Tab-separated table of C-alpha atoms and ligand atoms in Angstrom:
chain	number	residue	atom	x	y	z
A	1306	UNK	CA	42.869	147.144	110.584
A	1307	UNK	CA	41.429	150.229	112.109
A	1308	UNK	CA	42.349	151.132	115.698
A	1309	UNK	CA	38.740	150.915	116.944
A	1310	UNK	CA	38.442	147.482	115.406
A	1311	UNK	CA	41.624	146.311	117.153
A	1312	UNK	CA	40.257	147.660	120.420
A	1313	UNK	CA	37.007	145.847	120.126
A	1314	UNK	CA	38.861	142.616	119.227
A	1315	UNK	CA	40.948	142.945	122.356
A	1316	UNK	CA	37.825	143.669	124.364
A	1317	UNK	CA	36.134	140.675	122.879
A	1318	UNK	CA	38.997	138.326	123.655
A	1319	UNK	CA	39.205	139.712	127.210
A	1320	UNK	CA	35.522	138.844	127.633
A	1321	UNK	CA	36.170	135.457	126.256
A	1322	UNK	CA	39.038	134.569	128.446
A	1323	UNK	CA	37.939	136.486	131.519
A	1324	UNK	CA	39.747	139.295	133.329
A	1325	UNK	CA	42.753	137.130	134.163
A	1326	UNK	CA	43.890	137.035	130.558
A	1327	UNK	CA	44.052	140.787	130.198
A	1328	UNK	CA	47.031	141.610	132.355
A	1329	UNK	CA	49.313	141.595	129.380
A	1330	UNK	CA	51.805	139.077	130.803
A	1331	UNK	CA	49.706	136.009	130.409
A	1332	UNK	CA	50.230	133.498	127.603
A	1333	UNK	CA	47.463	133.073	125.050
A	1334	UNK	CA	44.371	131.743	126.724
A	1335	UNK	CA	45.465	133.361	129.955
A	1336	UNK	CA	43.544	131.052	132.221
A	1337	UNK	CA	46.367	128.714	133.243
A	1338	UNK	CA	49.832	129.400	134.431
A	1339	UNK	CA	52.647	127.466	135.978
A	1340	UNK	CA	54.290	128.352	139.290
A	1341	UNK	CA	57.946	127.636	139.997
A	1342	UNK	CA	57.313	123.865	140.255
A	1343	UNK	CA	55.711	123.895	136.817
A	1344	UNK	CA	52.383	123.374	138.602
A	1345	UNK	CA	49.326	124.654	136.834
A	1346	UNK	CA	46.454	126.054	138.878
A	1347	UNK	CA	43.260	127.750	137.721
A	1348	UNK	CA	44.585	131.220	138.616
A	1349	UNK	CA	48.213	132.262	138.606
A	1350	UNK	CA	49.740	132.172	142.084
A	1351	UNK	CA	46.569	130.788	143.706
A	1352	UNK	CA	45.292	127.533	145.052
A	1353	UNK	CA	41.518	127.834	144.982
A	1354	UNK	CA	39.935	125.380	147.387
A	1355	UNK	CA	36.199	124.682	147.324
A	1356	UNK	CA	34.335	123.912	150.539
A	1357	UNK	CA	31.074	124.149	152.389
A	1358	UNK	CA	31.741	125.970	155.619
A	1359	UNK	CA	28.905	124.555	157.718
A	1360	UNK	CA	30.877	121.663	159.028
A	1361	UNK	CA	32.686	122.491	162.278
A	1362	UNK	CA	35.433	121.468	163.161
A	1363	UNK	CA	36.487	120.882	159.534
A	1364	UNK	CA	35.252	124.157	158.041
A	1365	UNK	CA	33.072	126.830	159.466
A	1366	UNK	CA	32.817	130.587	159.505
A	1367	UNK	CA	34.300	132.876	162.119
A	1368	UNK	CA	33.079	136.259	161.027
A	1369	UNK	CA	33.821	136.433	157.335
A	1370	UNK	CA	36.641	133.935	157.582
A	1371	UNK	CA	36.478	130.223	156.813
A	1372	UNK	CA	38.476	128.428	159.555
A	1373	UNK	CA	38.903	124.856	160.770
A	1374	UNK	CA	41.004	121.740	160.126
A	1375	UNK	CA	40.526	121.853	156.319
A	1376	UNK	CA	41.232	125.587	156.167
A	1377	UNK	CA	44.526	125.036	157.962
A	1378	UNK	CA	45.422	122.095	155.710
A	1379	UNK	CA	44.562	124.127	152.573
A	1380	UNK	CA	46.710	127.055	153.872
A	1381	UNK	CA	49.615	124.749	154.609
A	1382	UNK	CA	49.493	123.076	151.207
A	1383	UNK	CA	49.246	126.354	149.428
A	1384	UNK	CA	52.171	127.844	151.350
A	1385	UNK	CA	54.336	124.820	150.610
A	1386	UNK	CA	53.499	125.159	146.951
A	1387	UNK	CA	54.349	128.855	146.960
A	1388	UNK	CA	50.731	129.720	146.248
A	1389	UNK	CA	48.115	131.795	147.960
A	1390	UNK	CA	45.110	129.845	149.262
A	1391	UNK	CA	41.755	131.245	148.223
A	1392	UNK	CA	38.563	129.709	149.566
A	1393	UNK	CA	35.320	129.349	147.556
A	1394	UNK	CA	32.470	128.605	149.945
A	1395	UNK	CA	29.626	126.878	148.189
A	1396	UNK	CA	26.847	124.223	148.540
A	1397	UNK	CA	28.407	120.877	149.374
A	1398	UNK	CA	27.056	119.249	146.161
A	1399	UNK	CA	28.673	121.989	144.068
A	1400	UNK	CA	32.228	121.216	145.229
A	1401	UNK	CA	32.938	118.256	142.902
A	1402	UNK	CA	31.432	119.950	139.855
A	1403	UNK	CA	33.599	123.033	140.526
A	1404	UNK	CA	36.708	120.906	140.745
A	1405	UNK	CA	35.824	119.113	137.511
A	1406	UNK	CA	35.124	122.387	135.725
A	1407	UNK	CA	38.301	124.046	137.004
A	1408	UNK	CA	36.536	126.742	138.929
A	1409	UNK	CA	38.414	125.413	141.960
A	1410	UNK	CA	41.681	123.523	142.080
A	1411	UNK	CA	40.743	121.268	144.977
A	1412	UNK	CA	37.870	120.392	147.161
A	1413	UNK	CA	38.590	120.040	150.923
A	1414	UNK	CA	35.386	119.640	152.803
A	1415	UNK	CA	35.596	116.706	155.179
A	1416	UNK	CA	34.921	114.823	151.977
A	1417	UNK	CA	34.658	111.139	152.028
A	1418	UNK	CA	36.187	109.022	149.260
A	1419	UNK	CA	33.338	107.189	147.492
A	1420	UNK	CA	33.296	105.129	144.287
A	1421	UNK	CA	30.789	107.498	142.732
A	1422	UNK	CA	32.987	110.519	143.366
A	1423	UNK	CA	36.014	108.680	142.039
A	1424	UNK	CA	34.255	108.571	138.652
A	1425	UNK	CA	34.619	112.370	138.535
A	1426	UNK	CA	37.708	113.383	140.542
A	1427	UNK	CA	40.869	111.946	141.971
A	1428	UNK	CA	41.314	111.775	145.702
A	1429	UNK	CA	44.552	112.441	147.594
A	1430	UNK	CA	45.739	110.125	150.269
A	1431	UNK	CA	43.496	110.026	153.319
A	1432	UNK	CA	44.000	112.531	156.142
A	1433	UNK	CA	41.198	111.563	158.535
A	1434	UNK	CA	39.068	108.484	159.438
A	1435	UNK	CA	35.425	109.271	160.126
A	1436	UNK	CA	31.959	107.745	160.240
A	1437	UNK	CA	28.298	108.734	160.227
A	1438	UNK	CA	26.545	109.399	163.453
A	1439	UNK	CA	22.901	109.884	164.570
A	1440	UNK	CA	21.673	112.995	166.395
A	1441	UNK	CA	18.330	112.790	168.186
A	1442	UNK	CA	16.336	114.833	170.694
A	1443	UNK	CA	17.005	113.925	174.302
A	1444	UNK	CA	14.661	111.216	175.405
A	1445	UNK	CA	13.972	110.073	171.839
A	1446	UNK	CA	12.959	106.409	171.300
A	1447	UNK	CA	15.718	106.237	168.626
A	1448	UNK	CA	18.622	104.476	170.311
A	1449	UNK	CA	20.461	103.246	167.198
A	1450	UNK	CA	20.355	102.852	163.464
A	1451	UNK	CA	17.617	100.100	163.542
A	1452	UNK	CA	15.265	102.630	165.136
A	1453	UNK	CA	15.486	104.969	162.112
A	1454	UNK	CA	12.956	102.730	160.301
A	1455	UNK	CA	9.770	104.692	159.672
A	1456	UNK	CA	11.352	108.001	160.796
A	1457	UNK	CA	11.865	111.315	159.135
A	1458	UNK	CA	15.650	111.815	158.899
A	1459	UNK	CA	17.493	115.016	158.116
A	1460	UNK	CA	20.785	115.072	156.219
A	1461	UNK	CA	22.980	117.542	154.331
A	1462	UNK	CA	22.144	117.285	150.618
A	1463	UNK	CA	24.633	115.222	148.564
A	1464	UNK	CA	26.603	113.884	151.491
A	1465	UNK	CA	27.367	110.278	152.459
A	1466	UNK	CA	24.738	110.670	155.200
A	1467	UNK	CA	22.276	111.487	152.493
A	1468	UNK	CA	23.040	108.429	150.357
A	1469	UNK	CA	23.310	106.204	153.486
A	1470	UNK	CA	19.683	106.864	154.517
A	1471	UNK	CA	18.341	107.321	150.994
A	1472	UNK	CA	19.673	104.158	149.412
A	1473	UNK	CA	17.196	101.317	150.126
A	1474	UNK	CA	20.089	98.824	149.720
A	1475	UNK	CA	21.341	99.910	153.181
A	1476	UNK	CA	18.093	98.692	154.748
A	1477	UNK	CA	17.531	101.702	156.944
A	1478	UNK	CA	13.945	102.014	155.735
A	1479	UNK	CA	13.307	105.660	156.798
A	1480	UNK	CA	9.848	107.132	156.175
A	1481	UNK	CA	11.436	110.115	154.373
A	1482	UNK	CA	14.636	112.095	154.032
A	1483	UNK	CA	14.801	115.834	154.541
A	1484	UNK	CA	17.756	117.371	152.694
A	1485	UNK	CA	19.328	120.582	154.026
A	1486	UNK	CA	21.902	122.829	152.394
A	1487	UNK	CA	23.684	123.456	155.710
A	1488	UNK	CA	24.287	120.975	158.525
A	1489	UNK	CA	23.246	123.237	161.426
A	1490	UNK	CA	19.806	123.805	159.778
A	1491	UNK	CA	19.140	120.056	160.007
A	1492	UNK	CA	19.811	120.194	163.772
A	1493	UNK	CA	17.589	123.325	164.163
A	1494	UNK	CA	14.820	121.471	162.414
A	1495	UNK	CA	15.341	118.563	164.780
A	1496	UNK	CA	15.155	120.867	167.801
A	1497	UNK	CA	11.930	122.405	166.313
A	1498	UNK	CA	10.432	118.862	166.234
A	1499	UNK	CA	10.030	118.857	162.425
A	1500	UNK	CA	12.253	115.763	161.902
A	1501	UNK	CA	13.106	112.738	164.088
A	1502	UNK	CA	16.872	112.459	163.628
A	1503	UNK	CA	19.911	113.813	161.798
A	1504	UNK	CA	22.572	111.656	160.188
A	1505	UNK	CA	25.912	113.437	159.798
A	1506	UNK	CA	29.575	112.791	160.269
A	1507	UNK	CA	30.674	112.043	163.875
A	1508	UNK	CA	32.897	115.038	164.693
A	1509	UNK	CA	30.498	117.698	163.311
A	1510	UNK	CA	27.728	115.827	165.147
A	1511	UNK	CA	29.697	116.226	168.336
A	1512	UNK	CA	30.275	119.947	167.722
A	1513	UNK	CA	26.629	120.623	166.892
A	1514	UNK	CA	25.362	118.868	170.044
A	1515	UNK	CA	27.967	120.048	172.550
A	1516	UNK	CA	26.399	122.393	175.005
A	1517	UNK	CA	23.003	122.090	173.356
A	1518	UNK	CA	20.406	120.878	175.856
A	1519	UNK	CA	17.754	119.556	173.472
A	1520	UNK	CA	19.833	117.107	171.438
A	1521	UNK	CA	22.316	114.354	171.792
A	1522	UNK	CA	24.679	112.391	169.530
A	1523	UNK	CA	24.375	108.626	169.791
A	1524	UNK	CA	27.531	106.583	170.333
A	1525	UNK	CA	27.121	104.282	167.317
A	1526	UNK	CA	29.119	104.929	164.130
A	1527	UNK	CA	27.117	103.773	161.121
A	1528	UNK	CA	29.950	103.787	158.543
A	1529	UNK	CA	33.702	103.863	158.328
A	1530	UNK	CA	35.005	106.541	155.967
A	1531	UNK	CA	38.148	108.246	154.837
A	1532	UNK	CA	38.432	111.953	154.128
A	1533	UNK	CA	40.642	113.078	151.324
A	1534	UNK	CA	41.226	116.052	149.046
A	1535	UNK	CA	39.433	115.992	145.646
A	1536	UNK	CA	41.606	117.043	142.691
A	1537	UNK	CA	40.770	117.356	139.065
A	1538	UNK	CA	41.549	114.205	136.999
A	1539	UNK	CA	43.288	116.590	134.616
A	1540	UNK	CA	45.785	117.732	137.215
A	1541	UNK	CA	47.839	114.650	138.155
A	1542	UNK	CA	50.848	116.948	138.858
A	1543	UNK	CA	48.896	118.767	141.625
A	1544	UNK	CA	47.634	115.468	143.113
A	1545	UNK	CA	51.224	114.198	143.270
A	1546	UNK	CA	52.427	117.410	145.043
A	1547	UNK	CA	49.527	117.244	147.530
A	1548	UNK	CA	50.319	113.653	148.368
A	1549	UNK	CA	53.946	114.428	148.931
A	1550	UNK	CA	53.030	117.364	151.198
A	1551	UNK	CA	50.408	115.313	153.126
A	1552	UNK	CA	53.037	112.619	153.620
A	1553	UNK	CA	55.447	115.184	155.069
A	1554	UNK	CA	52.742	116.702	157.261
A	1555	UNK	CA	51.944	113.257	158.669
A	1556	UNK	CA	55.605	112.465	159.225
A	1557	UNK	CA	56.552	115.670	161.009
A	1558	UNK	CA	53.416	115.871	163.186
A	1559	UNK	CA	52.050	118.978	161.507
A	1560	UNK	CA	48.787	117.250	160.467
A	1561	UNK	CA	48.302	115.851	163.952
A	1562	UNK	CA	48.874	119.235	165.492
A	1563	UNK	CA	46.101	120.687	163.338
A	1564	UNK	CA	43.756	117.846	164.258
A	1565	UNK	CA	44.556	118.187	167.987
A	1566	UNK	CA	43.782	121.865	167.830
A	1567	UNK	CA	40.170	121.304	166.728
A	1568	UNK	CA	39.177	117.759	167.789
A	1569	UNK	CA	37.924	117.103	171.279
A	1570	UNK	CA	39.559	114.263	173.387
B	2238	LIG	N1	31.854	113.261	154.809
B	2238	LIG	C1	30.626	113.542	154.211
B	2238	LIG	C2	30.637	113.423	152.662
B	2238	LIG	O1	31.740	113.398	152.181
B	2238	LIG	C3	30.033	114.847	154.579
B	2238	LIG	C4	30.889	116.023	154.238
B	2238	LIG	C5	30.176	117.372	154.453
B	2238	LIG	N2	31.127	118.396	154.372
B	2238	LIG	C6	30.801	119.686	154.457
B	2238	LIG	N3	31.838	120.592	154.463
B	2238	LIG	N4	29.647	120.145	154.661
B	2238	LIG	O2	29.679	113.285	152.046
């Protein structure tokens, strides 16, 4: 074979397998590699975690950095696995597809375990209990979930809040649902008087209303949910490691310390 032909073959396979496979040390295919525990992640030495950083206190941006409870949990897990955590910030409804496709190793996003999601991914053990809450303008006639009937309600697209108000089986009977890509945009729209209420998880609802004069979070919790880490169904080994680590972090107080750092009261 001529040299130029070999070169173009190498180039073609590099393009096929992506830049990762071209370092010369990778095994054929080059897109998967084991760390010292024999764990396989999507990129050698890395734990790529997908999230949507519009959800303070779980994940939000501070400058260019994604910080919050989930960021610290992701960092802690990666460190204990001897990997480097790398965040991929994306639309909330892109997180599960990216875990399924292997673009990300895990999804950590204040993500609630649901039956529908369990069709596509595995979930780790639970690390937080949460529920949906309602945000309204101060002085609103909406005092609880039964008052949402006939109202325009904002949610983050693809969240439990979205399905809760959208699914007629729940009997909420809203006039319409406005779906936002970022949680704070829903609250801005409420302040602007374009929608009547926002349904979103309780702790982010607290954060988004704290110190904001125009809006208030109602006391009532509409649901009772568990947050967990989404892992590809193809990576049982990673799921097992994560559950072991979460168990240790619960037992030694590390998880509680992270929660206490960000959660009020
Ligand atoms: N707990 C809700 C759900 O799983 C909302 C999560 C939104 N998370 C986020 N990072 N924006 O659907």
